[in-house]
PDB file of C-alpha atoms in Angstrom:
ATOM      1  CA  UNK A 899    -218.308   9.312  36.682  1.00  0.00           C
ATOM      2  CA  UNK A 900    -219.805  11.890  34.025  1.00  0.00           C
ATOM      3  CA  UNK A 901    -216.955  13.037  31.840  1.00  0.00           C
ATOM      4  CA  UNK A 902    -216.886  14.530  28.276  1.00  0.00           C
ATOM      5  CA  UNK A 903    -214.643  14.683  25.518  1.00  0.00           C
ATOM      6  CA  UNK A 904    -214.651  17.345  22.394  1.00  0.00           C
ATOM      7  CA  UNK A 905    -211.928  15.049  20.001  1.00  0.00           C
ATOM      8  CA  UNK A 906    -211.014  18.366  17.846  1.00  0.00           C
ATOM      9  CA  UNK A 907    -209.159  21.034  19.685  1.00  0.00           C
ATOM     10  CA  UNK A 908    -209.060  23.025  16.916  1.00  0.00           C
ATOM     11  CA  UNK A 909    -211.085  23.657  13.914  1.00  0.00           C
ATOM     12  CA  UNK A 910    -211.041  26.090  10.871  1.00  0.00           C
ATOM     13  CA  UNK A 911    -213.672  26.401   8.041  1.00  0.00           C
ATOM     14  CA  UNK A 912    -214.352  28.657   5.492  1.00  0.00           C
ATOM     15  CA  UNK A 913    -217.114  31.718   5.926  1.00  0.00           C
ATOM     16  CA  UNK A 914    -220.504  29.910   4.589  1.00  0.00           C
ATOM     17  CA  UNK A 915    -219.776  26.496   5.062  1.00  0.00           C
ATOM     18  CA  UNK A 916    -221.346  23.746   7.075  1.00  0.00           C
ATOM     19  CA  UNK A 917    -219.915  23.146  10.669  1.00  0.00           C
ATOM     20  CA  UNK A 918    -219.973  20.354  12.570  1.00  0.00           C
ATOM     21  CA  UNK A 919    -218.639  20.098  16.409  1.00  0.00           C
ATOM     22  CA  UNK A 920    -217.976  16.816  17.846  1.00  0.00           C
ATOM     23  CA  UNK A 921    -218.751  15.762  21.417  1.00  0.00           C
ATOM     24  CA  UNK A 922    -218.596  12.695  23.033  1.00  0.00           C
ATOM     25  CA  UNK A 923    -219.896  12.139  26.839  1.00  0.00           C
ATOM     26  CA  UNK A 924    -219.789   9.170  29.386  1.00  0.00           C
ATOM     27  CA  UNK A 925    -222.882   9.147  31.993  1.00  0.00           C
ATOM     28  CA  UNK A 926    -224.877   6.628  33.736  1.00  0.00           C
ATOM     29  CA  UNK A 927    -228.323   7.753  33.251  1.00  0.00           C
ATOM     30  CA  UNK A 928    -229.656   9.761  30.798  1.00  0.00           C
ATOM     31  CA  UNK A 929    -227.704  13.046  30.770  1.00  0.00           C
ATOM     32  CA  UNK A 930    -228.374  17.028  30.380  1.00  0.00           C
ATOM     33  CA  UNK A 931    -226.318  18.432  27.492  1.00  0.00           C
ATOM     34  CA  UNK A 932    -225.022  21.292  26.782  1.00  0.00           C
ATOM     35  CA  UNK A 933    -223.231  23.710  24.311  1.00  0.00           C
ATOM     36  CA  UNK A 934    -221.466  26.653  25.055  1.00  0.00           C
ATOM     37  CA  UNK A 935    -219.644  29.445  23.387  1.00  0.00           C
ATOM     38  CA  UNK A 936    -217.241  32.028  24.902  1.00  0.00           C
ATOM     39  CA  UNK A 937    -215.942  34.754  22.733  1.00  0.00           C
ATOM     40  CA  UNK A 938    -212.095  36.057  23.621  1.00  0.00           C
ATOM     41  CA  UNK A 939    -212.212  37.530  26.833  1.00  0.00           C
ATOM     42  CA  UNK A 940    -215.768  37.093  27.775  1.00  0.00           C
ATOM     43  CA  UNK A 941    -218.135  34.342  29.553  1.00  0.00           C
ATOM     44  CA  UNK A 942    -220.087  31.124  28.619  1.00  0.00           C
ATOM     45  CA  UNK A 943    -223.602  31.973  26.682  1.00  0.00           C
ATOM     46  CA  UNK A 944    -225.927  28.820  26.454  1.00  0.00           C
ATOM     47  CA  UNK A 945    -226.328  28.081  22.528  1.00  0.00           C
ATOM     48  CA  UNK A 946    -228.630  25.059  23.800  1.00  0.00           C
ATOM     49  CA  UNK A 947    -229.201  21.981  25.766  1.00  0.00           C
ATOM     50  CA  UNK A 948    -230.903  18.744  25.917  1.00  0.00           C
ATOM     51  CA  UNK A 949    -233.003  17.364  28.914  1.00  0.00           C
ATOM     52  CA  UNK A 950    -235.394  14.889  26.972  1.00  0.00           C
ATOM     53  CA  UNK A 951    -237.777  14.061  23.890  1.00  0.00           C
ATOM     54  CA  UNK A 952    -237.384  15.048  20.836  1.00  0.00           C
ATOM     55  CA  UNK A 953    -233.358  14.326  19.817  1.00  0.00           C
ATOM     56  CA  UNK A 954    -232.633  17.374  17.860  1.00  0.00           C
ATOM     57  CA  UNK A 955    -232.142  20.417  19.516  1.00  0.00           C
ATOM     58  CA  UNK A 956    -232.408  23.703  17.783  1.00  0.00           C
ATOM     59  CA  UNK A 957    -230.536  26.329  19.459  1.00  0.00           C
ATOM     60  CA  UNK A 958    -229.656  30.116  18.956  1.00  0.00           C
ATOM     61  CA  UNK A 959    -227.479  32.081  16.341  1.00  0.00           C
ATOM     62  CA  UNK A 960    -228.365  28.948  14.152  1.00  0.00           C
ATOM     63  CA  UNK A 961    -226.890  26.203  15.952  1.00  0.00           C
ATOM     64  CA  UNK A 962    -228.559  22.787  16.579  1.00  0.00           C
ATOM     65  CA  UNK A 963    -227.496  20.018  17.995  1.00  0.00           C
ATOM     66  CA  UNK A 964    -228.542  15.991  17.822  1.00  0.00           C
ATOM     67  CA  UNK A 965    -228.378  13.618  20.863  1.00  0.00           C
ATOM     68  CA  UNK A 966    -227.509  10.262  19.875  1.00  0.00           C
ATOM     69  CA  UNK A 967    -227.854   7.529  22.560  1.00  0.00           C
ATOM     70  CA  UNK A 968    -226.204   4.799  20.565  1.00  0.00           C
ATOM     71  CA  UNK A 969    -223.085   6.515  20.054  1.00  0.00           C
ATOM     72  CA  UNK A 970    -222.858   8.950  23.473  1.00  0.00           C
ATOM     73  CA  UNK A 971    -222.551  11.633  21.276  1.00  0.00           C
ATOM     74  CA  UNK A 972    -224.155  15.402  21.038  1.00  0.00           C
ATOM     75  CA  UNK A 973    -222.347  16.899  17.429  1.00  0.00           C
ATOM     76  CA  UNK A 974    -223.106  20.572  17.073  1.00  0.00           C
ATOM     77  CA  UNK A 975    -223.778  21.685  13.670  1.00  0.00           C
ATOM     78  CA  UNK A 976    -224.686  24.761  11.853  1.00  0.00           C
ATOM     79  CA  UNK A 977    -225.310  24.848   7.913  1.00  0.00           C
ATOM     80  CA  UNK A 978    -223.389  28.154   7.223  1.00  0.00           C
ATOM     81  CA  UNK A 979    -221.099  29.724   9.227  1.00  0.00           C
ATOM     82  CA  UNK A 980    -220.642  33.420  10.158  1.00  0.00           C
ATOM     83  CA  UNK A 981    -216.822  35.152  10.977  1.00  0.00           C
ATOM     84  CA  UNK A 982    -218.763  35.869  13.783  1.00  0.00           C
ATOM     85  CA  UNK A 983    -218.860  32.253  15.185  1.00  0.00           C
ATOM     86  CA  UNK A 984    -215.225  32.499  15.317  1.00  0.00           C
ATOM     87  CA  UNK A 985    -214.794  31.226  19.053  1.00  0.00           C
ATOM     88  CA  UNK A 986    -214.169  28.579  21.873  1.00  0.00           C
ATOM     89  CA  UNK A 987    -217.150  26.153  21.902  1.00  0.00           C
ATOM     90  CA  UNK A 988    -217.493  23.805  24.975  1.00  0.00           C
ATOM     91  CA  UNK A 989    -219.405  20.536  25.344  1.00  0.00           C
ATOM     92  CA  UNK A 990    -221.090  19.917  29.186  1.00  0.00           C
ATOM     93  CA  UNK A 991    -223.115  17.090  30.385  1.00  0.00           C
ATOM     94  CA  UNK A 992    -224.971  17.092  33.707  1.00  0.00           C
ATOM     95  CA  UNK A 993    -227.463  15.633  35.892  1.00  0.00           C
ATOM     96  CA  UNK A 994    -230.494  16.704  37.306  1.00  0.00           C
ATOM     97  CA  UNK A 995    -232.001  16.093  40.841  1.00  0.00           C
ATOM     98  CA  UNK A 996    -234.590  18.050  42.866  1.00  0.00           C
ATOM     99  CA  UNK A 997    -232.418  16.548  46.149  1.00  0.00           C
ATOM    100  CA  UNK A 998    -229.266  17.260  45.649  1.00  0.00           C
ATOM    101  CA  UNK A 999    -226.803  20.110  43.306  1.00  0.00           C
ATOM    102  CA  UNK A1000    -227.065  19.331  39.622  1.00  0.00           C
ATOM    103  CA  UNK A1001    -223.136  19.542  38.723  1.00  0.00           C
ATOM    104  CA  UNK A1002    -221.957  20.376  35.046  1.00  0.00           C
ATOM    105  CA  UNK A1003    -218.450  19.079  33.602  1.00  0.00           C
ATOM    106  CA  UNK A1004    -217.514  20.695  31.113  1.00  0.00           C
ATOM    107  CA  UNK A1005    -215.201  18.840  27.967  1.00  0.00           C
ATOM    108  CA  UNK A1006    -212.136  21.205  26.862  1.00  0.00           C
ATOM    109  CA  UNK A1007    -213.109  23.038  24.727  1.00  0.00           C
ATOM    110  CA  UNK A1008    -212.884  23.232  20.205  1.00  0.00           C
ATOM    111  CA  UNK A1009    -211.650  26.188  19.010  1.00  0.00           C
ATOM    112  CA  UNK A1010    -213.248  27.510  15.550  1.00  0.00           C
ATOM    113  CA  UNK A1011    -211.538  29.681  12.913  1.00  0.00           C
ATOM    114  CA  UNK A1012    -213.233  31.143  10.419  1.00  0.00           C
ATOM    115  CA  UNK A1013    -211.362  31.649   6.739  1.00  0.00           C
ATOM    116  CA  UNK A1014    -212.454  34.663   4.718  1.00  0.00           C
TER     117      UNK A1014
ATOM    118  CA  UNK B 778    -231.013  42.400  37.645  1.00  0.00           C
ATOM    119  CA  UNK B 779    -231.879  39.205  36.489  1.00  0.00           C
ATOM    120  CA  UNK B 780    -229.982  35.418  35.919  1.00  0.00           C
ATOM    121  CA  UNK B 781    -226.770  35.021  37.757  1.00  0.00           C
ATOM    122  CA  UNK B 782    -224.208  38.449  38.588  1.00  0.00           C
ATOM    123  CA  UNK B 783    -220.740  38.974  39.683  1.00  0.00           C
ATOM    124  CA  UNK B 784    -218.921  41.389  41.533  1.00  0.00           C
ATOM    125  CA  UNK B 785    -216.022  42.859  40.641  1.00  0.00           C
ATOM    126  CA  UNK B 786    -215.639  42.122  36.706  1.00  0.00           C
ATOM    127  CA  UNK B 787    -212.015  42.372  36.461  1.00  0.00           C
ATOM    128  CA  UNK B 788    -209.755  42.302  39.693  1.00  0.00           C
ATOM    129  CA  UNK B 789    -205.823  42.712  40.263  1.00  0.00           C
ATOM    130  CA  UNK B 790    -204.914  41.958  43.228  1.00  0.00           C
ATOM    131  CA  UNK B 791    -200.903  40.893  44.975  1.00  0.00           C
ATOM    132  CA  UNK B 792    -199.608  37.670  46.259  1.00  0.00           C
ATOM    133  CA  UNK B 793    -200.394  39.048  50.029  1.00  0.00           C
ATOM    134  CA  UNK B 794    -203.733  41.012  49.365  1.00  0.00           C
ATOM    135  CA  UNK B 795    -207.066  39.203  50.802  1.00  0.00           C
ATOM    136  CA  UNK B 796    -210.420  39.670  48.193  1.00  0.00           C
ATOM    137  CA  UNK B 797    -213.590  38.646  47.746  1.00  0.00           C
ATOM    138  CA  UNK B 798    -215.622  37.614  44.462  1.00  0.00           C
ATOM    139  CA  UNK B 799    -219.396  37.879  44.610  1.00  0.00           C
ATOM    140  CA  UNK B 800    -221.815  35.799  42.819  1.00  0.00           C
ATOM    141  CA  UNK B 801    -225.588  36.726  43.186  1.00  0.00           C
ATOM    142  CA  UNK B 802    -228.219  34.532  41.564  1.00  0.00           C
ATOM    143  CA  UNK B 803    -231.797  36.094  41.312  1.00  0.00           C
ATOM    144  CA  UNK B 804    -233.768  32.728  40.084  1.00  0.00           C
ATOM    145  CA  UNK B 805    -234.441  31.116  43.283  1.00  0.00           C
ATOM    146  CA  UNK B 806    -232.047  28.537  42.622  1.00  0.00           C
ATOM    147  CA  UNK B 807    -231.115  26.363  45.576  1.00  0.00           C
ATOM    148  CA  UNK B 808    -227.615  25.067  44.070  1.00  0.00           C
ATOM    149  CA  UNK B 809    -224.598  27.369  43.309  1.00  0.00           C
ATOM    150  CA  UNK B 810    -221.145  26.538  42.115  1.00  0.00           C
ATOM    151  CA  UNK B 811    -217.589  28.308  41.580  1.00  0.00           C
ATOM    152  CA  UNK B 812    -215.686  27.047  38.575  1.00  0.00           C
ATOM    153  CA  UNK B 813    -212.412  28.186  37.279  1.00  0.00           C
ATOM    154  CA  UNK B 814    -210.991  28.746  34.133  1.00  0.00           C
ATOM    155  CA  UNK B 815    -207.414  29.150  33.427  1.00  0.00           C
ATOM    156  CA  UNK B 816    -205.665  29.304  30.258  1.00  0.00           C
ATOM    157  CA  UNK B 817    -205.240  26.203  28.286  1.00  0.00           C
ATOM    158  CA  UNK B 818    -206.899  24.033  31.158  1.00  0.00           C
ATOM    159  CA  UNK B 819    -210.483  22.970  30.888  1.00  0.00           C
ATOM    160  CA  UNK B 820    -213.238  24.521  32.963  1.00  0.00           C
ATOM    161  CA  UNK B 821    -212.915  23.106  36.454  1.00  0.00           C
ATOM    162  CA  UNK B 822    -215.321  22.772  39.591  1.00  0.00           C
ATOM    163  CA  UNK B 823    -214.221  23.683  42.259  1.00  0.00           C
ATOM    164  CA  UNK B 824    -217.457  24.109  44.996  1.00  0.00           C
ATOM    165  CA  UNK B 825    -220.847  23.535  44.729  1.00  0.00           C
ATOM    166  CA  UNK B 826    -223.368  24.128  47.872  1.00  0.00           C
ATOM    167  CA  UNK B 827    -226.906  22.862  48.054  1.00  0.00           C
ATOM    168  CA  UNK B 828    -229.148  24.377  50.290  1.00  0.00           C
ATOM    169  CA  UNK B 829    -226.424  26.994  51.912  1.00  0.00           C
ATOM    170  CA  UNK B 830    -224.346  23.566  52.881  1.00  0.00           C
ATOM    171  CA  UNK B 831    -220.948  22.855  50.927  1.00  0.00           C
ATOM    172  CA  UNK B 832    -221.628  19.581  49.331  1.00  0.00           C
ATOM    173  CA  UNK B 833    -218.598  19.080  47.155  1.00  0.00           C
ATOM    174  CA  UNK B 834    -214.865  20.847  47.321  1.00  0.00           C
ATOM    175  CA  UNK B 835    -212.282  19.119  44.339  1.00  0.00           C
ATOM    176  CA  UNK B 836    -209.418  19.444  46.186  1.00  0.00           C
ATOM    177  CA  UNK B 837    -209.164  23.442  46.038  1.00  0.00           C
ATOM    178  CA  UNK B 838    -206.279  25.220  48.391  1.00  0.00           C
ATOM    179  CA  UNK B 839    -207.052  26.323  51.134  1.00  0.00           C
ATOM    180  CA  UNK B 840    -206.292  30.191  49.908  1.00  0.00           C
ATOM    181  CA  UNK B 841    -209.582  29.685  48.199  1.00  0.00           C
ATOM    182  CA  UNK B 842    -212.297  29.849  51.063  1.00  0.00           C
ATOM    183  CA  UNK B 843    -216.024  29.572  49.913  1.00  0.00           C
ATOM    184  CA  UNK B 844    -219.119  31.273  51.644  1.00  0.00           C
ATOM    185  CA  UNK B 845    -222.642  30.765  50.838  1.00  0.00           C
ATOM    186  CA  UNK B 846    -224.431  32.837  53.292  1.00  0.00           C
ATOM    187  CA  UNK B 847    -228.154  32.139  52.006  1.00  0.00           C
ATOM    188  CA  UNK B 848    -229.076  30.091  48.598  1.00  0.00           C
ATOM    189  CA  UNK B 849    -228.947  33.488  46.328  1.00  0.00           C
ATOM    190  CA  UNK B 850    -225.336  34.811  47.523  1.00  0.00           C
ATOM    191  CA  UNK B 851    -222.168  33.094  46.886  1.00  0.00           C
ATOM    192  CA  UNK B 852    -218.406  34.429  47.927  1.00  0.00           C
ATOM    193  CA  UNK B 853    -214.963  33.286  47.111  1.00  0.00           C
ATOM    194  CA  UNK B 854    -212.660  34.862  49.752  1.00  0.00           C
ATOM    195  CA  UNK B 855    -209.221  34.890  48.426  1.00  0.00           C
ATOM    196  CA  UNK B 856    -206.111  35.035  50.194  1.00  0.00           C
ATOM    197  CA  UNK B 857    -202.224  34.779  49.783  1.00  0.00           C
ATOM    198  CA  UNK B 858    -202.801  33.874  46.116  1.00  0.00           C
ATOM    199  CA  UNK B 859    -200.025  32.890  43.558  1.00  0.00           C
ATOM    200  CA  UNK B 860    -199.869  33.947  39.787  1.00  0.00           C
ATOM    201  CA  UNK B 861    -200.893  30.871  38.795  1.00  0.00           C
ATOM    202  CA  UNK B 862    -204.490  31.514  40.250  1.00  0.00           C
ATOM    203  CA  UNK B 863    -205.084  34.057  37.930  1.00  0.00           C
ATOM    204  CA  UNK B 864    -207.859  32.789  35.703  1.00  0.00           C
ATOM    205  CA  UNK B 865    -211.554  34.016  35.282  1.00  0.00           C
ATOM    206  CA  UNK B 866    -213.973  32.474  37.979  1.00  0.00           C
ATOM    207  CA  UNK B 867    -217.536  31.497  37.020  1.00  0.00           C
ATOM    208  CA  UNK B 868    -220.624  31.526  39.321  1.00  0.00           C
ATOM    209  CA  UNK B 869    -223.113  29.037  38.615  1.00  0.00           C
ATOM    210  CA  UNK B 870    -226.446  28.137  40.091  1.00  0.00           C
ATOM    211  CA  UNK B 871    -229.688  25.256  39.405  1.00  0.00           C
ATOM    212  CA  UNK B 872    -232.236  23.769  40.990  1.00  0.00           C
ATOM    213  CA  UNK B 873    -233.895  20.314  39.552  1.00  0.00           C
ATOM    214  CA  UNK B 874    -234.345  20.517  35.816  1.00  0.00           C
ATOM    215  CA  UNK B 875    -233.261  24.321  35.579  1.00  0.00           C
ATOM    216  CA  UNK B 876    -229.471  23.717  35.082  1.00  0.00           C
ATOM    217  CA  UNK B 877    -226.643  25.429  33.673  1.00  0.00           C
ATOM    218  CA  UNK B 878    -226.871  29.408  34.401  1.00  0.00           C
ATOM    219  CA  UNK B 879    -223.802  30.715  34.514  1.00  0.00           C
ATOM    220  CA  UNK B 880    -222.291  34.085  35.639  1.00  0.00           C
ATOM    221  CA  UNK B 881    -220.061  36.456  33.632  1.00  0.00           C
ATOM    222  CA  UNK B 882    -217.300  35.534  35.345  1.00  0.00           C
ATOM    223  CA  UNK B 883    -214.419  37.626  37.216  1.00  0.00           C
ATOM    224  CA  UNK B 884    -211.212  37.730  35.483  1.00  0.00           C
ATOM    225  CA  UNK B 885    -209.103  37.684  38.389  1.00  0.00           C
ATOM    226  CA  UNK B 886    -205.075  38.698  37.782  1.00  0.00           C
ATOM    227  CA  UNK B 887    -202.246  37.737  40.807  1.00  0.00           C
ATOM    228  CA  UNK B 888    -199.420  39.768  40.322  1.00  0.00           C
TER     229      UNK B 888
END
């Protein structure tokens, strides 16, 4: 069964430095990724995701993200962070068939902080 | 309007009221999905249907009643909720490699 799991629930880092999210997934086959963010009060906007080739993904407001096959993992990073990336950030993996619904899970979630 | 809508937003409704939650996709998806999120629990699935026809259901109460008249529309009809089942509900829809388009959600409140 596809599951995910984001090992920090919460994270805080200082305005301008480097950020790194951690996800770990467990799939069969080769999965979709995702990343997510939700700001307070609002719904999920894509940052970016991962069907195939090359292994780093660049996303948008800065964000990219590297699939690693070895390790089941797809880490989020971003070299300088902005107060305004303050928000819940959520891992998904999926699958993809022209047959049948395409299902995402989603992992629980890291919360970032950003210190002034 | 383009991507995935909802109807209403933001909803309050009482432990005996009946509502519905729309979810509209304008891609030409054939998949569409209801999640829910509720504080402190992880985004859950809760339907998806393929095609018009319900292919999965996680165990949701039966309160929660699912309609997916034609591959673009989606409803959740609602009925004899709790206040536990407030949480924001998120419409979803694919089809093959064009996955994960999400809704804005509906913040739904059970008083």
């Amino acid at each position: 069964a596809q599951s995910v799991t984001q090992p920090d629930i919460h994270i805080t880092v200082s305005e301008g430095a480097s950020l790194e999210l951690r996800c770990n997934y467990s799939y069969g086959a080769t999965p979709y990724l995702f990343w997510y963010v939700q700001s307070p009060g609002q719904g999920l906007q894509l940052l970016l995701k991962y069907f195939s080739g090359d292994t780093l993904v660049q996303g948008i407001k800065g964000f990219e993200a590297e699939f690693k096959r070895s390790q089941s993992s797809f880490n989020l990073r971003k070299p300088s962070v902005h107060w305004s990336d303050a928000a819940e950030y959520f891992c998904a993996v999926g699958a993809s068939s022209y047959s049948s619904a395409s299902k995402i899970i989603f992992g629980s979630g890291t919360r970032l902080s950003i210190r002034p | 309007e383009t991507g995935v809508t909802q109807t209403p937003r933001h909803l309050v409704m009482g432990m005996t009221n009946k509502k519905s939650l729309k979810c509209e996709q304008h891609l030409g998806h054939n998949a569409m999905y209801w999640y829910k999120q509720s504080a402190k629990k992880p985004l859950e699935l809760m339907f998806v249907y393929n095609f018009k026809e319900q292919t999965e259901n996680n165990s949701v109460p039966s309160r929660f009643s699912p309609e997916c008249p034609n591959s673009s529309h989606l409803f959740l009809h609602l009925h004899t909720l709790q206040p536990e089942d407030s949480a924001l509900y998120l419409c979803a829809s694919s089809q093959g490699r064009d996955v994960g388009y999400f809704g804005p959600g509906t913040r739904l409140t059970v008083l």
